[in-house]
Coordinates of C-alpha atoms in Angstrom, one line a residue:
X1 CA 0.0 0.0 0.0
X2 CA 1.2 3.5 -0.9
X3 CA 1.3 6.0 2.0
X4 CA 0.2 9.6 1.7
X5 CA 3.8 10.7 2.3
X6 CA 5.0 8.5 -0.7
X7 CA 2.1 9.8 -2.8
X8 CA 3.1 13.4 -2.2
X9 CA 6.8 12.8 -2.5
X10 CA 6.1 11.3 -6.0
X11 CA 4.8 14.7 -7.3
X12 CA 7.1 16.9 -5.2
X13 CA 9.4 19.2 -7.1
X14 CA 12.2 18.1 -4.8
X15 CA 11.7 14.4 -5.5
X16 CA 14.3 12.4 -7.3
X17 CA 13.2 11.5 -10.8
X18 CA 13.2 7.7 -11.2
X19 CA 11.5 5.8 -13.9
X20 CA 8.8 3.6 -12.4
X21 CA 9.3 -0.1 -12.9
X22 CA 6.4 -1.6 -14.8
X23 CA 4.4 -4.2 -13.0
X24 CA 1.5 -5.0 -10.8
X25 CA 0.8 -2.7 -7.8
X26 CA 3.4 0.0 -8.5
X27 CA 2.5 3.6 -8.3
X28 CA 3.9 6.0 -10.9
X29 CA 4.1 9.8 -10.8
X30 CA 1.2 10.1 -13.2
X31 CA -0.9 7.9 -10.9
X32 CA -0.1 10.0 -7.9
X33 CA -0.9 13.3 -9.8
X34 CA -4.2 11.8 -11.0
X35 CA -5.3 10.7 -7.6
X36 CA -4.4 14.0 -6.0
X37 CA -6.3 15.7 -8.8
X38 CA -9.4 13.6 -8.1
X39 CA -9.2 14.5 -4.4
X40 CA -8.8 18.2 -5.2
X41 CA -11.8 18.0 -7.6
X42 CA -13.9 16.6 -4.8
X43 CA -13.5 19.8 -2.8
X44 CA -10.3 19.3 -0.8
X45 CA -8.0 21.7 -2.7
X46 CA -6.9 23.6 0.4
X47 CA -6.1 20.4 2.2
X48 CA -4.1 19.1 -0.7
X49 CA -2.1 22.3 -0.8
X50 CA -1.4 22.0 2.9
X51 CA -0.2 18.4 2.5
X52 CA 1.9 19.4 -0.5
X53 CA 3.5 22.2 1.5
X54 CA 3.9 20.2 4.6
X55 CA 5.1 16.8 3.3
X56 CA 6.3 17.6 -0.2
X57 CA 8.0 20.9 0.7
X58 CA 6.3 22.7 -2.1
X59 CA 6.9 26.4 -1.6
X60 CA 4.4 27.3 -4.4
X61 CA 1.6 25.6 -2.4
X62 CA 2.7 27.5 0.7
X63 CA 2.4 30.8 -1.2
X64 CA -1.0 29.9 -2.6
X65 CA -2.2 29.1 1.0
X66 CA -0.9 32.4 2.3
X67 CA -2.8 34.2 -0.5
X68 CA -6.0 32.3 0.2
X69 CA -5.9 32.9 4.0
X70 CA -5.0 36.6 3.4
X71 CA -8.0 37.0 1.1
X72 CA -10.4 35.4 3.5
X73 CA -9.1 37.6 6.4
X74 CA -9.4 40.7 4.3
X75 CA -13.0 39.8 3.3
X76 CA -13.7 39.4 7.1
X77 CA -12.7 43.0 7.6
X78 CA -9.0 42.8 8.7
X79 CA -6.4 45.2 7.5
X80 CA -4.3 43.9 4.5
X81 CA -0.9 44.0 6.3
X82 CA -2.3 42.4 9.4
X83 CA -4.1 39.7 7.4
X84 CA -0.9 38.9 5.4
X85 CA 1.1 38.6 8.7
X86 CA -1.6 36.4 10.3
X87 CA -1.7 34.2 7.1
X88 CA 2.0 33.8 7.1
X89 CA 2.1 32.8 10.7
X90 CA -0.8 30.4 10.3
X91 CA 0.6 28.7 7.3
X92 CA 4.1 28.5 8.8
X93 CA 2.6 27.0 12.0
X94 CA 0.6 24.4 10.1
X95 CA 3.1 23.6 7.3
X96 CA 6.4 24.3 9.1
X97 CA 8.8 21.8 10.6
X98 CA 7.8 22.6 14.2
X99 CA 10.9 21.0 15.6
X100 CA 12.1 21.9 19.1
X101 CA 15.2 24.0 18.9
X102 CA 16.8 22.5 21.9
X103 CA 16.6 18.8 21.1
X104 CA 16.2 19.2 17.3
X105 CA 13.0 17.1 17.2
X106 CA 14.4 14.0 19.1
X107 CA 12.7 14.7 22.4
X108 CA 15.8 14.0 24.3
X109 CA 18.8 16.1 25.3
X110 CA 22.2 15.0 26.4
X111 CA 23.6 16.4 29.7
X112 CA 27.3 16.8 29.7
X113 CA 27.2 17.5 33.4
X114 CA 25.6 14.2 34.3
X115 CA 26.7 12.3 31.3
X116 CA 23.2 11.1 30.6
X117 CA 20.3 11.5 28.2
X118 CA 17.2 13.3 29.6
X119 CA 13.8 14.0 28.3
X120 CA 13.9 17.5 26.8
X121 CA 12.6 20.1 29.2
X122 CA 11.6 22.6 26.6
X123 CA 9.2 20.3 24.6
X124 CA 8.6 17.8 27.4
X125 CA 9.9 14.9 25.2
X126 CA 7.6 15.4 22.2
X127 CA 10.2 16.9 19.9
X128 CA 7.7 19.5 18.7
X129 CA 7.9 23.3 19.0
X130 CA 4.9 24.9 20.5
X131 CA 5.0 28.7 20.1
X132 CA 3.9 30.8 23.0
X133 CA 1.8 34.0 22.8
X134 CA 5.0 36.0 23.1
X135 CA 6.5 34.3 20.0
X136 CA 3.4 35.0 18.0
X137 CA 3.3 38.6 19.0
X138 CA 7.0 39.1 18.1
X139 CA 6.5 37.3 14.8
X140 CA 3.5 39.5 14.0
X141 CA 5.4 42.7 14.9
X142 CA 8.3 41.7 12.6
X143 CA 6.0 40.9 9.7
X144 CA 3.9 44.1 10.0
X145 CA 7.0 46.2 10.9
X146 CA 5.1 47.7 13.8
X147 CA 5.1 47.5 17.6
X148 CA 2.7 45.0 19.0
X149 CA 2.7 43.9 22.6
X150 CA 1.7 40.4 23.6
X151 CA -1.5 41.8 25.3
X152 CA -2.4 43.7 22.1
X153 CA -1.9 40.7 20.0
X154 CA -3.9 38.5 22.3
X155 CA -6.8 41.0 22.3
X156 CA -6.8 41.8 18.6
X157 CA -5.4 39.0 16.5
X158 CA -5.0 35.7 18.5
X159 CA -8.5 34.4 17.9
X160 CA -8.3 35.0 14.2
X161 CA -4.9 33.3 14.1
X162 CA -6.2 30.3 15.9
X163 CA -9.3 30.1 13.6
X164 CA -7.0 30.1 10.6
X165 CA -4.7 27.4 12.1
X166 CA -7.7 25.3 13.0
X167 CA -9.2 25.7 9.5
X168 CA -6.0 24.7 7.8
X169 CA -5.5 21.7 10.1
X170 CA -9.0 20.5 9.6
X171 CA -8.7 20.9 5.8
X172 CA -5.4 18.9 6.0
X173 CA -7.1 16.1 8.0
X174 CA -10.1 15.9 5.6
X175 CA -7.8 15.8 2.5
X176 CA -5.6 13.1 4.1
X177 CA -8.6 11.0 5.0
X178 CA -10.0 11.4 1.4
X179 CA -6.5 10.4 0.0
X180 CA -6.4 7.3 2.2
X181 CA -9.9 6.4 1.0
X182 CA -9.0 6.9 -2.7
X183 CA -5.7 4.9 -2.1
X184 CA -7.7 2.0 -0.6
X185 CA -10.1 2.0 -3.5
X186 CA -7.1 2.0 -5.9
X187 CA -5.5 -0.9 -4.0
X188 CA -8.7 -2.9 -4.2
X189 CA -9.0 -2.4 -7.9
X190 CA -5.4 -3.5 -8.4
X191 CA -5.7 -6.6 -6.2

């Protein structure tokens, strides 16, 4: 069975170009593109873009997502510079690597003092980076080239940022579920 990661890596611009071997049960680049096109056509275009940006490293998909989120925030009444900053933060949060800076995503850190490996204190052993409100406010201030305190960001922009992150994550999950469903159907046809 082909995984979603393999499916997206087949069409990724960073993927190594290898000729598929002809035979039963092998998935080619054209098959992957066709399946993703079907999923997009079913109404999961944003989710597919999130998966392409997150798994495939497609920067074009990332830019399209930023544009789409920016447009939706502007239509909701937010200023263009603020909506662009919120969109960039949301897309980077959902599609970024999210690795802990201390343990580099391993969840463990080595103590030279005690000569032992400990669970990372910054990420609590998950290996993921969870931005704090202060990080979001600083990021927003840098992107808008303005001064924005943590309290101002919390009151004015945090809810919209979380709504954008939730929407992108939900779209990603629905597209991944639909891809799995289509992959299962394809596998049953081949078998």
